[in-house]
Coordinates of C-alpha atoms in Angstrom, one line a residue:
Chain A
M1 CA 32.2 -29.9 6.3
L2 CA 33.3 -27.3 3.4
L3 CA 31.1 -25.0 2.0
L4 CA 32.4 -22.9 -1.1
A5 CA 31.5 -19.3 -1.1
V6 CA 31.0 -18.3 -4.2
K7 CA 28.9 -15.4 -2.6
G8 CA 30.4 -13.4 -0.6
I9 CA 29.1 -14.3 3.5
N10 CA 29.3 -12.2 6.3
E11 CA 30.9 -12.5 10.0
E12 CA 27.4 -13.3 11.3
N13 CA 27.2 -15.8 8.4
H14 CA 29.9 -17.4 9.1
A15 CA 29.9 -17.9 12.9
F16 CA 26.3 -19.7 12.0
L17 CA 27.9 -21.8 9.4
S18 CA 31.1 -23.0 12.3
Q19 CA 28.5 -23.6 14.9
Y20 CA 27.7 -26.7 12.7
G21 CA 31.3 -27.5 12.1
I22 CA 31.8 -26.0 8.5
D23 CA 34.2 -24.2 7.2
V24 CA 34.1 -22.0 4.5
V25 CA 36.7 -21.2 1.4
T26 CA 36.2 -19.4 -1.2
P27 CA 37.1 -19.3 -4.6
D28 CA 39.6 -16.9 -3.9
T29 CA 41.4 -18.9 -1.5
I30 CA 40.0 -22.7 -2.6
T31 CA 43.3 -25.3 -2.5
E32 CA 43.5 -27.5 -5.2
D33 CA 43.1 -30.7 -2.8
Q34 CA 40.0 -28.7 -0.9
V35 CA 38.1 -29.3 -4.4
P36 CA 36.4 -32.5 -4.0
E37 CA 36.3 -32.0 -0.1
V38 CA 33.3 -29.1 -1.1
V39 CA 30.3 -30.0 0.0
I40 CA 28.1 -27.6 0.3
S41 CA 27.7 -24.9 -3.1
Y42 CA 26.4 -21.4 -1.8
A43 CA 26.0 -20.3 -5.1
W44 CA 27.9 -21.7 -8.7
D45 CA 30.7 -21.3 -10.1
S46 CA 30.7 -22.6 -13.9
V47 CA 35.4 -23.3 -13.7
I48 CA 35.5 -25.3 -10.6
G49 CA 32.3 -26.6 -10.7
K50 CA 33.2 -28.4 -13.6
K51 CA 36.5 -29.7 -11.5
I52 CA 34.4 -31.4 -8.8
L53 CA 31.8 -32.7 -11.1
A54 CA 35.1 -35.0 -12.8
N55 CA 35.9 -36.4 -9.9
P56 CA 34.4 -39.3 -9.0
N57 CA 35.3 -39.4 -5.2
A58 CA 34.2 -35.4 -5.2
K59 CA 31.7 -35.0 -2.1
L60 CA 29.5 -32.4 -3.4
K61 CA 26.0 -33.4 -1.8
W62 CA 24.2 -29.4 -2.4
I63 CA 23.8 -26.3 -4.4
Q64 CA 22.2 -23.1 -3.4
T65 CA 21.6 -20.8 -6.8
Q66 CA 21.3 -17.6 -6.1
S67 CA 18.8 -17.6 -9.0
A68 CA 14.7 -18.9 -9.2
G69 CA 16.0 -19.9 -12.5
V70 CA 18.4 -23.1 -12.8
D71 CA 18.9 -24.1 -16.8
Y72 CA 22.8 -22.4 -16.9
L73 CA 23.6 -26.0 -14.4
P74 CA 24.3 -29.2 -15.6
L75 CA 21.3 -30.5 -14.5
K76 CA 22.0 -34.1 -16.2
E77 CA 25.2 -34.4 -14.7
L78 CA 24.0 -33.2 -11.5
K79 CA 21.3 -35.5 -11.5
D80 CA 23.7 -38.4 -11.8
F81 CA 26.3 -37.4 -9.3
G82 CA 23.6 -37.0 -6.6
V83 CA 23.7 -33.6 -6.3
V84 CA 20.8 -32.1 -4.9
V85 CA 20.0 -28.1 -6.1
T86 CA 18.0 -25.5 -4.6
N87 CA 17.2 -22.2 -5.8
A88 CA 16.7 -18.4 -4.7
S89 CA 12.8 -18.6 -5.5
G90 CA 10.7 -16.4 -3.6
L91 CA 13.9 -14.8 -2.1
K92 CA 12.2 -11.2 -3.1
A93 CA 8.5 -11.6 -3.1
I94 CA 7.8 -9.8 -0.1
P95 CA 9.7 -6.0 -2.0
I96 CA 8.3 -7.6 -5.0
A97 CA 4.6 -7.3 -3.4
Q98 CA 5.2 -4.2 -1.8
T99 CA 6.0 -2.9 -4.9
V100 CA 2.8 -4.4 -6.1
L101 CA 1.1 -2.5 -4.1
S102 CA 2.7 0.7 -4.2
Y103 CA 1.6 0.5 -8.2
I104 CA -1.9 0.1 -7.3
L105 CA -2.4 2.3 -4.8
Y106 CA -0.4 5.4 -6.5
F107 CA -2.3 4.9 -9.4
A108 CA -6.3 4.2 -7.5
R109 CA -5.1 7.1 -5.1
G110 CA -4.5 9.8 -8.3
L111 CA -0.5 10.0 -6.9
N112 CA 0.2 9.7 -10.5
I113 CA -1.5 13.6 -11.1
Y114 CA 0.1 15.1 -7.9
A115 CA 3.6 14.0 -8.3
S116 CA 3.6 16.5 -11.2
R117 CA 1.1 19.5 -10.1
T118 CA 2.6 22.8 -9.3
H119 CA -0.8 24.7 -8.9
W120 CA -4.4 24.0 -6.6
E121 CA -6.3 21.7 -8.6
P122 CA -7.7 18.5 -6.9
Y123 CA -8.6 15.7 -8.5
T124 CA -11.2 13.1 -6.9
N125 CA -11.6 10.5 -9.1
Q126 CA -9.9 7.9 -7.0
Y127 CA -10.9 4.2 -6.0
L128 CA -9.9 1.7 -2.9
I129 CA -8.5 -1.5 -3.6
T130 CA -12.1 -2.6 -2.6
E131 CA -12.8 -1.0 -5.6
L132 CA -10.4 -2.8 -8.3
P133 CA -10.3 -6.5 -8.2
V134 CA -7.2 -7.6 -9.1
L135 CA -5.7 -11.0 -11.9
V136 CA -3.1 -12.5 -11.5
F137 CA -1.1 -14.6 -14.1
G138 CA 1.2 -16.6 -12.0
T139 CA 0.1 -18.5 -8.5
G140 CA 3.9 -18.6 -7.0
R141 CA 5.5 -17.0 -4.0
I142 CA 5.1 -13.5 -5.4
G143 CA 1.1 -14.0 -6.9
Q144 CA 0.7 -15.4 -3.3
Q145 CA 2.3 -12.7 -1.9
I146 CA 0.1 -9.9 -3.9
A147 CA -2.5 -11.6 -3.1
S148 CA -2.4 -11.5 0.8
H149 CA -2.5 -8.4 0.0
I150 CA -5.6 -7.5 -1.9
K151 CA -7.2 -9.5 0.8
T152 CA -6.5 -7.7 3.9
F153 CA -7.5 -4.6 2.2
G154 CA -10.8 -5.9 1.5
G155 CA -10.0 -6.7 -2.3
T156 CA -10.5 -9.2 -4.3
V157 CA -8.1 -11.4 -6.7
Y158 CA -8.2 -13.5 -8.9
G159 CA -4.9 -16.3 -10.2
V160 CA -4.2 -17.9 -13.4
N161 CA -1.6 -20.4 -13.4
T162 CA -1.0 -23.0 -16.0
T163 CA -4.4 -25.9 -15.3
G164 CA -6.5 -23.3 -13.3
H165 CA -5.8 -25.1 -9.9
A166 CA -6.8 -23.6 -6.7
V167 CA -4.1 -21.3 -4.7
A168 CA -4.6 -20.8 -1.3
G169 CA -5.1 -16.8 -1.0
F170 CA -6.9 -16.2 -4.3
D171 CA -10.7 -16.1 -4.8
E172 CA -10.7 -18.0 -7.5
V173 CA -8.0 -19.2 -9.7
Y174 CA -8.3 -19.4 -14.1
S175 CA -6.3 -21.7 -16.1
M176 CA -4.1 -20.0 -18.8
Y177 CA -6.8 -21.4 -21.8
N178 CA -9.5 -20.8 -20.0
Y179 CA -9.1 -16.9 -18.1
Q180 CA -12.1 -14.2 -19.8
E181 CA -14.3 -14.6 -17.2
A182 CA -12.2 -13.5 -14.2
L183 CA -10.5 -10.8 -17.2
A184 CA -14.2 -9.4 -17.6
K185 CA -14.5 -8.8 -13.7
S186 CA -11.0 -6.8 -13.2
R187 CA -9.8 -3.9 -13.2
V188 CA -5.9 -4.3 -12.6
I189 CA -3.7 -7.0 -13.9
V190 CA -1.0 -8.3 -12.6
D191 CA 2.2 -10.3 -15.5
G192 CA 4.1 -12.4 -12.8
L193 CA 4.4 -15.0 -15.3
P194 CA 8.3 -16.9 -16.3
G195 CA 9.9 -16.2 -19.7
T196 CA 8.6 -19.7 -21.0
V197 CA 8.0 -20.6 -25.1
E198 CA 3.9 -21.0 -23.7
T199 CA 4.0 -17.3 -22.4
D200 CA 6.4 -15.4 -25.0
N201 CA 4.7 -12.4 -26.3
F202 CA 1.2 -13.8 -24.3
F203 CA 0.1 -10.1 -23.7
D204 CA -0.4 -9.0 -27.2
S205 CA -2.9 -7.6 -29.3
R206 CA -4.9 -10.5 -29.1
F207 CA -5.3 -10.1 -25.9
F208 CA -5.8 -6.4 -24.9
E209 CA -8.8 -6.8 -27.5
Q210 CA -10.5 -8.7 -24.9
V211 CA -9.7 -5.7 -22.9
N212 CA -11.9 -2.9 -21.8
Q213 CA -11.5 -0.3 -19.6
L214 CA -8.4 -2.1 -17.8
F215 CA -7.5 0.2 -15.1
L216 CA -3.9 -1.0 -13.9
F217 CA -1.3 -3.3 -16.7
I218 CA 1.7 -4.0 -14.0
N219 CA 4.5 -6.3 -15.1
I220 CA 6.9 -7.7 -12.8
G221 CA 7.1 -10.9 -14.2
R222 CA 9.7 -10.7 -17.6
G223 CA 9.6 -8.6 -20.7
T224 CA 9.6 -11.6 -23.0
T225 CA 6.3 -11.5 -21.7
L226 CA 4.5 -8.4 -22.5
N227 CA 4.3 -7.2 -26.6
Q228 CA 5.3 -3.3 -26.1
D229 CA 3.4 -1.9 -29.1
D230 CA 0.6 -3.5 -28.5
L231 CA 0.2 -2.8 -24.7
L232 CA 0.9 1.3 -26.4
A233 CA -1.6 0.9 -28.8
A234 CA -4.0 -0.1 -25.9
I235 CA -2.9 2.8 -23.7
D236 CA -3.4 5.0 -26.9
D237 CA -7.3 3.9 -27.9
S238 CA -8.4 4.1 -24.1
R239 CA -8.4 0.2 -23.4
V240 CA -6.1 0.6 -20.6
K241 CA -5.8 3.7 -18.4
Y242 CA -2.7 3.1 -16.9
A243 CA 0.2 1.0 -16.5
A244 CA 3.6 0.1 -14.1
L245 CA 6.8 -1.9 -15.9
D246 CA 8.8 -3.3 -13.6
V247 CA 10.9 -4.9 -16.3
T248 CA 11.2 -4.3 -20.3
T249 CA 12.4 -5.1 -23.7
P250 CA 15.2 -4.1 -24.2
E251 CA 16.8 -3.0 -20.6
P252 CA 18.4 -0.5 -19.9
L253 CA 15.8 1.1 -22.7
P254 CA 17.1 3.7 -25.5
R255 CA 16.5 7.5 -24.1
N256 CA 13.1 8.6 -26.1
H257 CA 11.6 5.3 -25.6
P258 CA 8.5 6.0 -25.9
L259 CA 7.3 4.3 -22.9
F260 CA 9.2 7.1 -21.3
E261 CA 7.0 9.4 -23.0
R262 CA 3.7 8.0 -21.5
P263 CA 2.7 9.9 -18.8
Q264 CA 0.5 6.8 -18.4
V265 CA 3.2 4.7 -17.9
L266 CA 5.0 3.9 -14.5
L267 CA 8.8 2.3 -14.9
T268 CA 10.8 1.2 -12.4
Q269 CA 13.7 -0.3 -13.9
H270 CA 13.8 -3.5 -13.0
T271 CA 14.2 -1.9 -9.1
S272 CA 11.6 -3.9 -8.1
W273 CA 13.1 -6.4 -5.5
G274 CA 14.4 -3.6 -3.6
E275 CA 15.2 -3.5 0.4
S276 CA 17.1 -1.6 2.5
V277 CA 18.9 -4.4 5.1
N278 CA 19.2 -7.5 2.6
A279 CA 20.4 -4.7 -0.6
G280 CA 20.8 -6.2 -3.5
R281 CA 19.3 -8.4 -6.1
T282 CA 20.3 -11.3 -4.4
G283 CA 20.3 -9.7 -0.4
G284 CA 18.8 -11.9 2.0
L285 CA 19.8 -15.0 -0.2
F286 CA 21.8 -16.7 3.2
R287 CA 18.7 -16.9 5.0
L288 CA 17.2 -19.4 2.6
L289 CA 20.4 -21.4 3.0
E290 CA 20.4 -21.1 6.6
K291 CA 16.9 -22.8 6.5
N292 CA 17.9 -26.1 5.1
I293 CA 21.8 -26.3 7.3
P294 CA 20.1 -28.2 10.3
T295 CA 18.7 -31.2 8.5
F296 CA 21.2 -30.8 5.9
V297 CA 23.9 -31.3 8.5
T298 CA 21.5 -34.1 10.4
D299 CA 20.6 -36.4 8.1
G300 CA 21.9 -34.8 4.6
T301 CA 18.4 -34.1 3.5
V302 CA 17.3 -30.4 2.6
K303 CA 13.8 -29.4 2.6
Q304 CA 13.1 -25.7 0.9
N305 CA 13.1 -24.5 -2.2
V306 CA 14.5 -28.3 -3.7
V307 CA 14.7 -28.2 -7.6
N308 CA 13.5 -30.8 -9.9
L309 CA 16.1 -31.6 -11.5
D310 CA 13.9 -33.4 -14.5
K311 CA 11.6 -30.7 -14.6
G312 CA 14.1 -28.0 -14.1
Y313 CA 12.5 -25.7 -11.3
Chain B
M1 CA -42.4 9.8 11.7
L2 CA -40.5 12.6 9.1
L3 CA -36.8 12.9 8.4
L4 CA -35.6 16.4 6.8
A5 CA -32.9 15.3 4.3
V6 CA -31.2 18.6 4.3
K7 CA -28.0 16.2 2.6
G8 CA -30.1 15.0 -0.2
I9 CA -30.6 11.2 -0.6
N10 CA -31.2 8.9 -3.7
E11 CA -34.3 6.8 -3.9
E12 CA -32.6 3.3 -2.3
N13 CA -31.9 5.9 0.5
H14 CA -35.9 6.3 0.3
A15 CA -37.0 2.8 -0.1
F16 CA -34.5 1.7 3.0
L17 CA -36.8 4.8 5.4
S18 CA -39.9 4.3 4.1
Q19 CA -40.0 0.5 5.5
Y20 CA -39.3 1.7 9.0
G21 CA -42.7 3.9 8.7
I22 CA -40.6 7.1 8.4
D23 CA -41.2 10.4 5.3
V24 CA -39.1 12.7 3.6
V25 CA -38.9 16.3 3.6
T26 CA -36.2 18.2 2.2
P27 CA -35.4 22.2 2.9
D28 CA -37.2 23.1 -0.1
T29 CA -40.4 21.4 0.0
I30 CA -40.7 21.6 4.0
T31 CA -44.2 23.5 4.8
E32 CA -44.4 25.7 8.2
D33 CA -46.6 23.3 10.0
Q34 CA -44.1 20.2 8.9
V35 CA -41.1 22.2 10.7
P36 CA -42.1 21.2 14.4
E37 CA -43.3 17.6 13.4
V38 CA -39.4 17.3 12.0
V39 CA -38.1 14.2 14.3
I40 CA -34.9 13.3 12.6
S41 CA -32.6 16.3 11.0
Y42 CA -30.3 14.5 8.4
A43 CA -27.6 17.2 8.5
W44 CA -28.6 20.6 9.9
D45 CA -29.8 23.9 8.4
S46 CA -28.9 26.5 10.5
V47 CA -32.9 28.8 9.6
I48 CA -35.0 25.6 9.5
G49 CA -33.2 25.0 13.1
K50 CA -33.2 27.6 14.3
K51 CA -37.3 27.5 14.0
I52 CA -37.0 24.0 15.7
L53 CA -35.8 24.8 18.7
A54 CA -37.5 28.0 18.7
N55 CA -40.1 25.6 19.6
P56 CA -41.0 24.6 23.0
N57 CA -43.4 21.2 20.8
A58 CA -41.3 20.6 18.2
K59 CA -40.9 16.7 18.2
L60 CA -36.6 16.7 17.0
K61 CA -35.2 13.8 18.8
W62 CA -32.0 13.0 16.0
I63 CA -29.2 15.5 14.8
Q64 CA -27.3 12.6 12.2
T65 CA -24.3 15.4 10.4
Q66 CA -22.1 15.4 7.9
S67 CA -19.0 16.7 9.6
A68 CA -16.6 14.3 12.4
G69 CA -15.9 18.5 14.4
V70 CA -19.4 19.7 15.4
D71 CA -18.3 23.0 17.3
Y72 CA -21.1 24.7 14.6
L73 CA -24.0 23.7 16.3
P74 CA -25.7 25.3 19.1
L75 CA -24.6 22.2 21.9
K76 CA -25.9 23.3 24.7
E77 CA -29.6 24.4 23.6
L78 CA -29.7 20.6 21.9
K79 CA -28.6 19.6 24.7
D80 CA -31.4 21.6 27.2
F81 CA -33.8 20.4 24.1
G82 CA -33.1 16.2 24.5
V83 CA -31.6 16.1 21.1
V84 CA -28.4 13.8 20.5
V85 CA -26.1 14.3 17.7
T86 CA -24.2 11.6 16.0
N87 CA -21.6 13.1 14.0
A88 CA -19.6 11.6 10.6
S89 CA -16.5 10.5 12.6
G90 CA -14.7 7.8 10.9
L91 CA -16.2 8.0 7.6
K92 CA -14.0 8.3 5.5
A93 CA -11.0 6.4 7.4
I94 CA -11.0 3.6 4.6
P95 CA -9.7 6.0 1.9
I96 CA -7.8 8.3 4.3
A97 CA -5.8 4.9 5.4
Q98 CA -5.1 4.1 2.2
T99 CA -4.3 7.2 1.0
V100 CA -1.3 6.7 4.2
L101 CA -0.3 3.8 2.8
S102 CA -0.1 4.9 -0.9
Y103 CA 2.0 7.7 0.4
I104 CA 4.0 5.5 2.5
L105 CA 4.9 2.8 0.0
Y106 CA 5.9 5.6 -2.8
F107 CA 8.3 6.5 -1.1
A108 CA 8.8 3.3 0.3
R109 CA 9.5 1.6 -3.0
G110 CA 11.1 5.2 -5.0
L111 CA 7.9 6.0 -7.0
N112 CA 9.1 9.3 -6.5
I113 CA 12.4 9.0 -7.8
Y114 CA 10.8 7.3 -11.3
A115 CA 7.6 9.3 -11.7
S116 CA 9.8 11.7 -13.5
R117 CA 12.4 10.2 -14.6
T118 CA 12.6 9.3 -18.5
H119 CA 15.8 7.9 -18.7
W120 CA 16.5 4.6 -17.8
E121 CA 18.9 5.6 -14.2
P122 CA 17.6 2.6 -11.5
Y123 CA 17.1 3.7 -7.6
T124 CA 17.9 0.9 -5.7
N125 CA 17.6 3.1 -2.2
Q126 CA 14.1 1.2 -1.1
Y127 CA 12.6 1.0 2.0
L128 CA 10.5 -2.8 2.8
I129 CA 7.0 -1.2 5.3
T130 CA 9.0 -3.2 8.4
E131 CA 11.9 -1.6 7.9
L132 CA 10.1 1.7 8.2
P133 CA 8.4 2.0 11.9
V134 CA 5.4 4.8 12.1
L135 CA 4.5 6.9 15.0
V136 CA 0.9 8.0 14.6
F137 CA -0.4 11.0 16.6
G138 CA -4.0 10.8 16.9
T139 CA -5.4 6.7 17.7
G140 CA -9.1 7.0 16.4
R141 CA -10.8 5.5 13.3
I142 CA -8.1 6.9 10.7
G143 CA -5.2 5.8 13.1
Q144 CA -6.8 2.8 14.1
Q145 CA -6.8 2.1 9.8
I146 CA -3.9 3.2 9.1
A147 CA -2.0 0.9 12.7
S148 CA -3.9 -2.6 10.9
H149 CA -2.5 -1.9 7.8
I150 CA 0.8 -1.5 8.9
K151 CA 0.5 -4.7 10.9
T152 CA -0.7 -7.0 8.1
F153 CA 2.2 -5.5 6.4
G154 CA 4.3 -7.0 9.1
G155 CA 5.2 -3.6 10.2
T156 CA 5.7 -1.5 13.6
V157 CA 3.1 0.9 14.8
Y158 CA 3.3 3.1 17.8
G159 CA 0.7 5.1 18.6
V160 CA 0.1 8.7 20.3
N161 CA -3.4 10.1 21.9
T162 CA -3.8 12.1 25.4
T163 CA -3.3 10.2 27.8
G164 CA -0.9 7.5 26.6
H165 CA -3.9 4.7 26.8
A166 CA -3.8 1.3 25.1
V167 CA -5.5 1.3 21.7
A168 CA -6.3 -2.2 20.1
G169 CA -4.0 -2.8 16.8
F170 CA -1.4 -0.3 18.4
D171 CA 2.2 -1.6 19.4
E172 CA 2.9 0.6 22.2
V173 CA 0.7 3.9 22.8
Y174 CA 2.5 6.6 24.1
S175 CA 1.0 10.8 25.6
M176 CA 0.9 14.0 24.1
Y177 CA 3.5 14.7 26.6
N178 CA 6.0 11.6 26.5
Y179 CA 6.4 10.5 23.4
Q180 CA 10.0 10.9 22.8
E181 CA 10.7 6.9 23.5
A182 CA 8.7 6.2 20.2
L183 CA 10.2 9.1 18.2
A184 CA 13.0 8.0 18.6
K185 CA 12.2 3.7 17.4
S186 CA 10.5 5.6 14.4
R187 CA 11.0 6.3 10.5
V188 CA 7.2 7.7 9.9
I189 CA 5.4 10.7 11.2
V190 CA 1.7 10.2 10.6
D191 CA -0.1 13.8 11.9
G192 CA -3.5 12.7 12.7
L193 CA -4.3 15.1 15.3
P194 CA -8.0 16.9 15.1
G195 CA -7.7 21.2 15.2
T196 CA -7.5 22.2 19.4
V197 CA -6.1 24.7 21.9
E198 CA -3.8 22.2 22.4
T199 CA -2.3 20.9 19.1
D200 CA -2.2 24.5 17.3
N201 CA 0.9 24.4 16.3
F202 CA 2.2 21.1 18.2
F203 CA 5.0 20.2 14.6
D204 CA 6.7 23.2 15.2
S205 CA 10.6 24.0 15.2
R206 CA 10.9 22.8 19.0
F207 CA 9.3 19.3 17.4
F208 CA 11.7 18.7 15.2
E209 CA 14.8 20.0 17.2
Q210 CA 13.8 15.9 18.0
V211 CA 14.1 14.6 15.1
N212 CA 16.8 13.0 12.8
Q213 CA 16.8 11.5 9.6
L214 CA 13.0 11.3 9.6
F215 CA 12.0 9.1 6.5
L216 CA 8.6 11.0 6.0
F217 CA 6.5 13.5 7.7
I218 CA 2.5 12.9 7.0
N219 CA -0.5 15.4 7.6
I220 CA -3.9 14.2 7.1
G221 CA -5.1 15.7 10.4
R222 CA -5.6 19.2 10.7
G223 CA -3.1 22.0 8.5
T224 CA -3.2 24.1 11.6
T225 CA -1.1 21.3 14.1
L226 CA 1.7 22.0 11.9
N227 CA 4.3 24.9 11.4
Q228 CA 5.1 24.6 7.5
D229 CA 8.3 26.4 7.6
D230 CA 9.5 24.7 10.1
L231 CA 8.8 21.4 8.4
L232 CA 10.8 23.1 5.2
A233 CA 13.4 24.2 7.6
A234 CA 13.6 20.3 8.4
I235 CA 14.0 19.5 5.3
D236 CA 16.4 21.7 3.6
D237 CA 18.9 21.0 6.5
S238 CA 18.0 16.8 6.7
R239 CA 16.6 15.9 9.8
V240 CA 13.0 14.9 7.5
K241 CA 13.9 13.0 3.8
Y242 CA 10.5 13.3 2.5
A243 CA 6.9 14.9 3.7
A244 CA 3.6 14.4 2.0
L245 CA 0.2 16.9 3.4
D246 CA -3.1 16.2 2.5
V247 CA -4.5 19.3 4.7
T248 CA -2.5 22.9 4.5
T249 CA -2.7 26.5 5.5
P250 CA -3.9 27.9 3.2
E251 CA -6.9 25.9 0.8
P252 CA -6.1 26.2 -1.8
L253 CA -2.2 26.9 -1.3
P254 CA -1.2 30.1 -3.8
R255 CA 1.0 29.9 -7.1
N256 CA 4.4 29.5 -6.6
H257 CA 4.1 28.4 -3.1
P258 CA 7.2 27.0 -1.0
L259 CA 5.1 23.6 -1.2
F260 CA 4.7 23.5 -4.5
E261 CA 8.6 23.7 -5.6
R262 CA 10.0 21.4 -2.9
P263 CA 10.3 17.9 -5.0
Q264 CA 10.7 16.0 -1.7
V265 CA 7.1 17.0 -1.1
L266 CA 3.8 15.7 -2.0
L267 CA 0.8 17.6 -1.4
T268 CA -2.8 16.0 -2.6
Q269 CA -5.1 18.5 -1.9
H270 CA -7.4 17.5 1.0
T271 CA -8.7 14.6 -1.3
S272 CA -7.4 11.5 0.6
W273 CA -10.8 11.0 1.4
G274 CA -11.7 10.4 -2.6
E275 CA -13.5 6.7 -3.1
S276 CA -15.3 5.6 -6.4
V277 CA -18.3 4.4 -5.1
N278 CA -18.9 7.2 -2.2
A279 CA -18.3 9.8 -3.9
G280 CA -17.5 13.2 -2.6
R281 CA -16.7 14.1 0.5
T282 CA -19.4 13.0 2.7
G283 CA -20.0 10.3 0.2
G284 CA -21.5 6.9 2.6
L285 CA -23.1 9.4 5.1
F286 CA -26.2 7.7 4.7
R287 CA -24.8 4.3 5.9
L288 CA -23.7 5.6 9.3
L289 CA -27.5 7.1 9.8
E290 CA -28.5 3.5 8.4
K291 CA -27.0 1.5 11.6
N292 CA -29.1 3.7 14.6
I293 CA -32.0 3.5 12.3
P294 CA -33.2 0.4 13.9
T295 CA -32.9 0.7 17.4
F296 CA -34.3 4.5 16.8
V297 CA -37.5 3.6 15.5
T298 CA -38.3 0.9 18.0
D299 CA -37.0 2.6 21.2
G300 CA -35.8 6.0 20.6
T301 CA -32.3 4.9 20.6
V302 CA -29.3 5.4 18.6
K303 CA -25.7 3.7 19.1
Q304 CA -23.3 4.3 16.5
N305 CA -21.4 8.1 16.7
V306 CA -22.8 9.4 19.4
V307 CA -21.1 13.1 20.5
N308 CA -20.9 13.7 24.1
L309 CA -22.5 17.1 23.9
D310 CA -20.5 18.5 27.1
K311 CA -17.1 17.4 25.8
G312 CA -18.6 18.5 22.3
Y313 CA -16.8 15.5 20.4

């Protein structure tokens, strides 16, 4: 069985695949004869991919993407071809959730004050996590991982998703259209929304008008979901005390951007996914592939991270 | 039954005591006749205390201190008098442990870099808690609370105490005289040692000579346990990457002290105990008293936080 490694794999990965009888080619080593023989594509190369899909006898059965979103793939064609797609959703949920906890503790424990203190002046206006209920917009894997940490600290965590359906790990879940009750009892908001038409500019002046004495606004979702000017206005009139943004519009932010100039704002420059062992934004992706290999070679099925090709996620 | 409230109590506390038939006097309101009638002393007033102990008919039976250490009390006299002492050990274990987690996440997630960044320059040399095994010197309530958090993040945590006896929540526990095996596999050290003759200057140049590529040194124990000059030397020759110190010698640190000038060092100025609801260094102390009241009024016993008057802790 042939695997096309568009994303590089190491010796250990080779050994793993080899024990399941899987041979590896790369976009650099693949021959024309091998193109229709590819059964698994580890990440997607659009040029080779086009050749594969143009050949009705091609053996392609499974694509593992290196992204959570799959909007760049020819989904209808893949469905007609009988190809299954698995995505990278949840790949960096653990590091991102740890970054969110680092934000909350940074401001709650007063490290934001102490980070720049160069003289002795104790600051004792701190909070415990139990004193700062958290409202997470987005109850997918990242949201669930955040909720799990908040609960182990004994805190309170509410979730928001499209319909308000319950999700394990959250104390209560509300819908995108009826979250005000949760907002009123929360001190921290985590924006973990994906970038869609519905979420575009969701956190705008109308949203922040509902907010009073919010301790911390966090964005680890998409920059497009937040109106940054409206957030800055809410900070300037004290409705929002602090903000921690991993994603911004644009990226990179230009020099002298107002977000750089507010001491209340912490910017982590789209690196909340960082970890040491599986370095890089798609580091650790092979572990996702690995999980599906045993069933795939046995009976052709995959179970983890399967994309619904009609819905596109 | 009379309680002397050396530390102030609020209306709710009054109501609680009153339901157990306990009346309250304060150092300002107590009369000479009432001095021998005091049964419970909530915190200790050395002047009134001396009068009580000079009167063999005095009814004092129980002192709840507002400190963990009790070296300022006349322990032998109290023992002869038949007084039981309960201390404030563990009072601030939860906030202090949250501060320790905030330190670890601050450096692990790169917030130390981003806190002062005023231009776009991503930093991706981050770590997960699982990638930074923690060695805690001191396995009492604060150490146990820290260990519990590290474990819920999936991390590894070793403990050190006098004899190396196992303590629940730690992966392994070593003795103060034989901890080198744990040191070799740890990336974070938490100094949570009490100030005693044995711990004085424990973390000195000989200690740091054993250390190589330590990610983070934390002191939430006593300033006297650490030789700050030796820590700075270890930072300057890269054996220790970062340090977070809540306690220092002296306090306050003078202006222009080298600890203020190292960007690798975070100082929280002896405020790791901060919380909002039970504000103040002894905030929440009444909850400790409360726990012992029911048995004390019933049969004269107390069970929580009892000090061994021979050992002094």
